[in-house]
Short mmCIF file of N, CA and C in Angstrom, two decimals:
data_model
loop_
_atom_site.label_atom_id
_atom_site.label_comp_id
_atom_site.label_asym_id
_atom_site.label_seq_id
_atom_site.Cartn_x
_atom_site.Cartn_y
_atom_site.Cartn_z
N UNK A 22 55.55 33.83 -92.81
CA UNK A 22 55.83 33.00 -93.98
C UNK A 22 56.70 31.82 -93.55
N UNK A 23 56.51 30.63 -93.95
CA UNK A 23 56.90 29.50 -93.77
C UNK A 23 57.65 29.17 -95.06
N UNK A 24 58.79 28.69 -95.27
CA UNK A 24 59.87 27.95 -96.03
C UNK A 24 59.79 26.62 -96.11
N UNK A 25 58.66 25.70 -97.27
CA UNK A 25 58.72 24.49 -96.24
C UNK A 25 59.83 23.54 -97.99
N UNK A 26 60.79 23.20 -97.44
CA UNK A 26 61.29 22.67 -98.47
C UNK A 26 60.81 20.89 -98.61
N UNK A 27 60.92 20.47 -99.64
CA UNK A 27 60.26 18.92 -99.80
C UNK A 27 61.01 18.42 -100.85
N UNK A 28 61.15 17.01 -100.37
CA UNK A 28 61.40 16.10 -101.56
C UNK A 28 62.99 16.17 -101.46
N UNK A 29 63.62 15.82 -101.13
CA UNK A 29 64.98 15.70 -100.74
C UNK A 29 64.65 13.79 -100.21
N UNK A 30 66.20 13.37 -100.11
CA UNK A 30 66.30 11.71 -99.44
C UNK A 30 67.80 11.13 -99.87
N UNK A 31 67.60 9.75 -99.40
CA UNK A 31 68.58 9.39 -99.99
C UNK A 31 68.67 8.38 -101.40
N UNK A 32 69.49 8.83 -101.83
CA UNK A 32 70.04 8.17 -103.48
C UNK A 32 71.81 8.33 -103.71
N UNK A 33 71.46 7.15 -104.70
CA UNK A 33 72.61 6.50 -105.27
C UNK A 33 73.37 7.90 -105.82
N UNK A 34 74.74 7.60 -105.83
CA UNK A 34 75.50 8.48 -106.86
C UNK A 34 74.91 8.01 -108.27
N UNK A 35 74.42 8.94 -109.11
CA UNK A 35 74.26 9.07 -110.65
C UNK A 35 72.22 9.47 -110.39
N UNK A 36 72.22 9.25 -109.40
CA UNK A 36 70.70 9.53 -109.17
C UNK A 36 70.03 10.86 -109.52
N UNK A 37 68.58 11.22 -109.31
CA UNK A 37 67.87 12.37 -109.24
C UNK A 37 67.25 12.50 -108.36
N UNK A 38 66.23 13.69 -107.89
CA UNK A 38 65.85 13.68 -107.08
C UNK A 38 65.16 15.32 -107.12
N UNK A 39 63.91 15.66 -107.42
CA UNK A 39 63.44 17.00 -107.82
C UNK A 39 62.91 17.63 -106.13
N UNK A 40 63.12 18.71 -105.84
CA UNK A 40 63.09 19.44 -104.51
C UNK A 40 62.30 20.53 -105.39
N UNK A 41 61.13 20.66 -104.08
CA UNK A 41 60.14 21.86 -104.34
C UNK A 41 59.93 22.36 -102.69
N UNK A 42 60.18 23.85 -102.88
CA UNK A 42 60.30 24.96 -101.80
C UNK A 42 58.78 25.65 -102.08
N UNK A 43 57.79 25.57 -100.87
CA UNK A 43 56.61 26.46 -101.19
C UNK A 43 56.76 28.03 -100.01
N UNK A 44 56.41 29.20 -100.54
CA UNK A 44 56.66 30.12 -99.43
C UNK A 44 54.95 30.51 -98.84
N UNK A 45 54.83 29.46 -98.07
CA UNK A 45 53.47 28.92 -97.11
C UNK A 45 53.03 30.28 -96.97
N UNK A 46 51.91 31.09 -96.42
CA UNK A 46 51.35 32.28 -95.87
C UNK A 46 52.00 33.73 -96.77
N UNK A 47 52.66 33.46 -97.78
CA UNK A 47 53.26 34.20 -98.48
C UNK A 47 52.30 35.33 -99.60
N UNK A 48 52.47 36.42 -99.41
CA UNK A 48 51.71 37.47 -100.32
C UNK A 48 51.85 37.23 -101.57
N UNK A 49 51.20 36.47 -102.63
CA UNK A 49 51.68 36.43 -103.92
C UNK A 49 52.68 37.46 -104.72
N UNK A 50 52.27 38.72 -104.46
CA UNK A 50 52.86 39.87 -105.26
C UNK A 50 54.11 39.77 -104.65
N UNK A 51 54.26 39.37 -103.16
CA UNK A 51 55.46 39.88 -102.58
C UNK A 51 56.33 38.61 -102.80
N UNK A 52 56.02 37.45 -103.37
CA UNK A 52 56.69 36.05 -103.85
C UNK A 52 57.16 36.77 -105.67
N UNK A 53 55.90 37.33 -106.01
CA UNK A 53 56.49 37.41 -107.24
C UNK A 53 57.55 38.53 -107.48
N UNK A 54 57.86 39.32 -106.42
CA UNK A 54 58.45 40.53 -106.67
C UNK A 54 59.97 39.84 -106.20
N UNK A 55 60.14 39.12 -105.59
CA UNK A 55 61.33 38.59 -105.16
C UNK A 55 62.15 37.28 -105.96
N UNK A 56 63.86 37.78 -106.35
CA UNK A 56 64.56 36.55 -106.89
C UNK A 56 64.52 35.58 -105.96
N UNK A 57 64.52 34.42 -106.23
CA UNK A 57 64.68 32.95 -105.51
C UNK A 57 65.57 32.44 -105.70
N UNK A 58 66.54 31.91 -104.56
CA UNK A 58 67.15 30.74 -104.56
C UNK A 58 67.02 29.96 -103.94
N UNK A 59 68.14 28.64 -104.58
CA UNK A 59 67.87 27.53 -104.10
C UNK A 59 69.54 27.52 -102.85
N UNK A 60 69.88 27.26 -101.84
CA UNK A 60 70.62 27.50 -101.39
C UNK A 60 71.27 25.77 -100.60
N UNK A 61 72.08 25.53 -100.19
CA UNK A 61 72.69 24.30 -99.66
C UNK A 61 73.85 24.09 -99.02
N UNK A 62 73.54 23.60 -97.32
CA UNK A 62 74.87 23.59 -96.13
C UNK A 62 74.81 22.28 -95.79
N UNK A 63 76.40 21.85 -96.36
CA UNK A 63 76.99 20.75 -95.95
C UNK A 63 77.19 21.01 -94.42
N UNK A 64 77.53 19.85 -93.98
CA UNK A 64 77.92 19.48 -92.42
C UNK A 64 79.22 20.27 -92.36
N UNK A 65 79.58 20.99 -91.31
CA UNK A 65 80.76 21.88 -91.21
C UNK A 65 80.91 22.74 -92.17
N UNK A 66 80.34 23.44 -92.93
CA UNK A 66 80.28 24.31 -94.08
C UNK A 66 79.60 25.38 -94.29
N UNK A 67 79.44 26.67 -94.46
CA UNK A 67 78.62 27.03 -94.59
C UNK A 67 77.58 27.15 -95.95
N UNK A 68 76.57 28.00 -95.73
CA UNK A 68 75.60 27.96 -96.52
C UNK A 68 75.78 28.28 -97.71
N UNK A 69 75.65 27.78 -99.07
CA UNK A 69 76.02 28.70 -100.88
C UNK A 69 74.73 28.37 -101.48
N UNK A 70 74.80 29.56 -102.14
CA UNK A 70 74.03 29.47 -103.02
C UNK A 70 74.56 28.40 -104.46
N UNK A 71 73.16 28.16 -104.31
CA UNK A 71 72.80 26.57 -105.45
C UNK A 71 72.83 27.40 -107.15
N UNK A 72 71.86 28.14 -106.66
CA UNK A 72 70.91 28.95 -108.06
C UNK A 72 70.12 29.79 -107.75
N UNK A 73 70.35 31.09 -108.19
CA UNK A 73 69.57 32.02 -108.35
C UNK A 73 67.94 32.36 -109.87
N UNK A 74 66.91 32.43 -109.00
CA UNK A 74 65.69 32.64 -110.24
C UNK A 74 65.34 34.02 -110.12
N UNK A 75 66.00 34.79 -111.14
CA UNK A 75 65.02 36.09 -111.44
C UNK A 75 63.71 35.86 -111.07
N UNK A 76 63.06 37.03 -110.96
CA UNK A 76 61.30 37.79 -110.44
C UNK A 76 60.65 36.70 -112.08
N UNK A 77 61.73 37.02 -113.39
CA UNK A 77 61.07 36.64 -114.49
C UNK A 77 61.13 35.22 -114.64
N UNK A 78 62.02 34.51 -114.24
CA UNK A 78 62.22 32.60 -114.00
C UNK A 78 63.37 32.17 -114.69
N UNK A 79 64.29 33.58 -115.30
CA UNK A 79 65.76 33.01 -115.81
C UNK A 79 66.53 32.29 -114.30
N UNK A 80 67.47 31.23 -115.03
CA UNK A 80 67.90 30.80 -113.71
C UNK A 80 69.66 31.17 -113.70
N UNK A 81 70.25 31.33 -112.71
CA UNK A 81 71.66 31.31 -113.10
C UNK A 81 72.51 30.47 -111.74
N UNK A 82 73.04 29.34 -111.96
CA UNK A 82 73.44 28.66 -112.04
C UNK A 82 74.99 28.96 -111.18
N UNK A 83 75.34 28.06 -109.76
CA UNK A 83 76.76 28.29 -109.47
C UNK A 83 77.44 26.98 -110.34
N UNK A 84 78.75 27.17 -110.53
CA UNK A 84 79.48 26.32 -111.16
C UNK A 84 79.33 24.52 -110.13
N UNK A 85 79.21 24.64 -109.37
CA UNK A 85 78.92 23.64 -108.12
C UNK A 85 78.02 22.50 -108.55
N UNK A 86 76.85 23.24 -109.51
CA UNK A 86 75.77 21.99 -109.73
C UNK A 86 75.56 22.49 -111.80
N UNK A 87 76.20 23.28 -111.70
CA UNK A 87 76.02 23.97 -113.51
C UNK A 87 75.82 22.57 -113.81
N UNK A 88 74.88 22.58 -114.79
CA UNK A 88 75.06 21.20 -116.16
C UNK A 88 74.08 20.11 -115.41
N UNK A 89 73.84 19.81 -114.15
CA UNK A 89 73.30 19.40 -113.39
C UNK A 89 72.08 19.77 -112.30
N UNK A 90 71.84 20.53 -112.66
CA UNK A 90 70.58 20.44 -112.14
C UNK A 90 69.81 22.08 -113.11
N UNK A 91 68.40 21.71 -112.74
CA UNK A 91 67.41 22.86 -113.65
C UNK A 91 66.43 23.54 -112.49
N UNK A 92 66.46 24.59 -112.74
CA UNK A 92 65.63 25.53 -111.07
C UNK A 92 64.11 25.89 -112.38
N UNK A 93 63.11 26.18 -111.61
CA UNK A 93 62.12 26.89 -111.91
C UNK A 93 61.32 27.62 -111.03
N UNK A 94 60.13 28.35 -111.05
CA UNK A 94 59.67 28.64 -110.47
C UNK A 94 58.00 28.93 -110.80
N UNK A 95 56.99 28.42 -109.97
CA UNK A 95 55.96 28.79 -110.52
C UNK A 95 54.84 29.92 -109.51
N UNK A 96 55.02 31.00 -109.83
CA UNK A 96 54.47 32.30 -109.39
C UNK A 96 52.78 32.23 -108.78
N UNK A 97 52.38 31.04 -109.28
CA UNK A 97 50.64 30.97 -108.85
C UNK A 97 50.95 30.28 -107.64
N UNK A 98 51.59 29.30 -107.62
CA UNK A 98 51.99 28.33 -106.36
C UNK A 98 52.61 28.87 -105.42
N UNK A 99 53.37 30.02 -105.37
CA UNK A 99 54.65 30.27 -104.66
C UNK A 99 55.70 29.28 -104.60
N UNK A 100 55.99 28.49 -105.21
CA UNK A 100 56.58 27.44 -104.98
C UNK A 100 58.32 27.65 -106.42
N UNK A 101 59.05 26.87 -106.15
CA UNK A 101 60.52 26.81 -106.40
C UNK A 101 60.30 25.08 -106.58
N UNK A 102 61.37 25.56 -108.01
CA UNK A 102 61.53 23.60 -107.98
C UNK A 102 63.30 23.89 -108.41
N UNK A 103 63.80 22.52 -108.22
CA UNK A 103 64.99 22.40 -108.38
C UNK A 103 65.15 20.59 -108.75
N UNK A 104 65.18 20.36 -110.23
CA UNK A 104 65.18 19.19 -110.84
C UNK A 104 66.82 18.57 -110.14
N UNK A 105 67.24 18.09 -109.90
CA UNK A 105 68.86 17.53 -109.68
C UNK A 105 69.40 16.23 -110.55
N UNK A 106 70.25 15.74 -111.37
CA UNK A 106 70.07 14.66 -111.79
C UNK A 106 72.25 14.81 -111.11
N UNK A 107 71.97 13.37 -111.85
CA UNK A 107 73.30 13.11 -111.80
C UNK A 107 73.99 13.51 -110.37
N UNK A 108 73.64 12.78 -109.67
CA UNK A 108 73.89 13.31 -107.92
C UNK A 108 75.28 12.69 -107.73
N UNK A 109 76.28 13.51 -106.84
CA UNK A 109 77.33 13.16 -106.33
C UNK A 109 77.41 13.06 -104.73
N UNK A 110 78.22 12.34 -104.59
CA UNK A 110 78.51 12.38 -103.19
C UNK A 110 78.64 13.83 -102.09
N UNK A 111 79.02 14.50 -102.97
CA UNK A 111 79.61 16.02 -102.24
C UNK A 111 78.41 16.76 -102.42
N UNK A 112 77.45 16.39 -103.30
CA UNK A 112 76.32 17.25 -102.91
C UNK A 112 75.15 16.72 -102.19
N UNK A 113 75.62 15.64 -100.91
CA UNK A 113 74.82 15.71 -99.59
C UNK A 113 75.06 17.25 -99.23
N UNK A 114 73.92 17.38 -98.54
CA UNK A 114 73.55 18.78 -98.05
C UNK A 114 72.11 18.79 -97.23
N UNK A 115 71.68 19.78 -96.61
CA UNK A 115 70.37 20.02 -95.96
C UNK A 115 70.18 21.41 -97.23
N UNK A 116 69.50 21.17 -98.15
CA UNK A 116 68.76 22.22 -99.40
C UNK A 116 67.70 23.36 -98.81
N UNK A 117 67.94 24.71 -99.06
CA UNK A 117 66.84 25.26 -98.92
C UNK A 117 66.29 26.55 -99.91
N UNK A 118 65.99 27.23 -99.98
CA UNK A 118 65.35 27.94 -100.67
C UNK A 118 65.01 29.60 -99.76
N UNK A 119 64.62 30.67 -100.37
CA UNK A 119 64.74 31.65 -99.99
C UNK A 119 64.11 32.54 -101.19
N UNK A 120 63.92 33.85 -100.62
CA UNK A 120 64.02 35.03 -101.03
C UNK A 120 65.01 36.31 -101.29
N UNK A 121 65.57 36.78 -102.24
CA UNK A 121 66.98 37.54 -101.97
C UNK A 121 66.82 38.83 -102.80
N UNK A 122 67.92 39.88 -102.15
CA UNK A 122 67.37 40.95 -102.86
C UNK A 122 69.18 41.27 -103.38
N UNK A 123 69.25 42.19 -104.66
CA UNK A 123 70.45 42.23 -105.10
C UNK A 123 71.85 42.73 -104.22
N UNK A 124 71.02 43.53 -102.83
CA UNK A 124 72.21 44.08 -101.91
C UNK A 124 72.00 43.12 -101.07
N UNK A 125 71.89 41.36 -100.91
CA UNK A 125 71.86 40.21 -100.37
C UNK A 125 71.50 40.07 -98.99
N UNK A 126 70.08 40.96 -98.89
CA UNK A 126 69.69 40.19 -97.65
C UNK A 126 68.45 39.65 -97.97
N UNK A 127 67.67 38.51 -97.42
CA UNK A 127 66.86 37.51 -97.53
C UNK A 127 65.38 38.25 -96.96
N UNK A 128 64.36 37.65 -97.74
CA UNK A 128 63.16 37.87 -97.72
C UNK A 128 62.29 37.44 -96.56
N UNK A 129 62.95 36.18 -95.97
CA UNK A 129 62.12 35.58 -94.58
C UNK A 129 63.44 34.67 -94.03
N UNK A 130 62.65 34.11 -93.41
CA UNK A 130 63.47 33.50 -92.31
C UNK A 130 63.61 32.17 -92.60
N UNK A 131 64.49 31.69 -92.61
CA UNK A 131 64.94 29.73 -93.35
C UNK A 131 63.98 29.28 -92.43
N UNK A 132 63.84 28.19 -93.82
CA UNK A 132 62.91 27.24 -92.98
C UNK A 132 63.67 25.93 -92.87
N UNK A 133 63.30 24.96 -92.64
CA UNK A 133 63.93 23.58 -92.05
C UNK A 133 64.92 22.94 -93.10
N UNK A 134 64.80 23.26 -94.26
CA UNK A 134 65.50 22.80 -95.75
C UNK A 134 65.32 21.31 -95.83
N UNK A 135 65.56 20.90 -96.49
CA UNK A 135 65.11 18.98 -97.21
C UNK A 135 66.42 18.33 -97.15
N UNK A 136 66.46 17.58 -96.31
CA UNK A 136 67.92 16.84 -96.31
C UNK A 136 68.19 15.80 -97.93
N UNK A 137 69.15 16.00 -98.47
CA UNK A 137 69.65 15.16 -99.35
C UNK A 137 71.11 14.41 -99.12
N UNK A 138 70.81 13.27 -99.03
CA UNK A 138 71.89 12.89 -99.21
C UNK A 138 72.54 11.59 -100.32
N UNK A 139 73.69 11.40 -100.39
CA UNK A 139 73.82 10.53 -102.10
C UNK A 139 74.97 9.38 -101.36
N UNK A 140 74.57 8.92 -101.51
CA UNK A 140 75.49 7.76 -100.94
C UNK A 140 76.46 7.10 -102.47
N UNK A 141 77.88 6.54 -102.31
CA UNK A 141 78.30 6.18 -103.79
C UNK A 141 78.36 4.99 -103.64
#
């Protein structure tokens, strides 16, 4: 399975910018059986979680991007979206996406993640 994240770049502070994660060679059942997140590592930082999507497509939200950005997920595609508006400087990052299970270990192996960055 391949992680291929897309749609990341650069933009203005106050900008948007929608990121879609597809899980390439991926077993449908075994995409749909798994929560998704959206995950993001600044330079010298490590990796946090963005947002978590239930198996069902509730999303829950770290305080980091709350109010600002909207996750979905669409189960025929394998694919993860993550709408972003209102971009800040501090959320340059390399974005990626994943598979997670509630005792937190990951479904496959990261893939390259979508660089974003926001210039002010």
């Amino acid at each position: 399975v391949q992680l291929q994240a897309s749609g990341g770049g650069l933009v203005q502070a106050g900008g948007s910018l929608r990121l879609r994660c597809v899980a390439s060679g991926a077993i449908t059942s075994v995409f749909n059986a798994n929560h998704m997140g959206w995950y993001r590592q600044a330079p010298g930082k490590e990796r946090e979680l963005v947002v978590g999507i239930s198996r069902g497509g509730d999303a829950n939200y770290a305080d980091s991007m709350k109010g600002r950005v909207t996750a979905s997920r669409d189960n025929s595609k394998k694919t993860v979206y993550l709408q972003m508006n209102s971009l800040k400087p501090e959320d340059t990052a390399v974005y990626y996406c994943n598979g997670y299970s509630t005792i937190g270990t990951f479904a496959w192996d990261w893939g390259q993640g979508t660089q974003v960055t926001v210039s002010s």
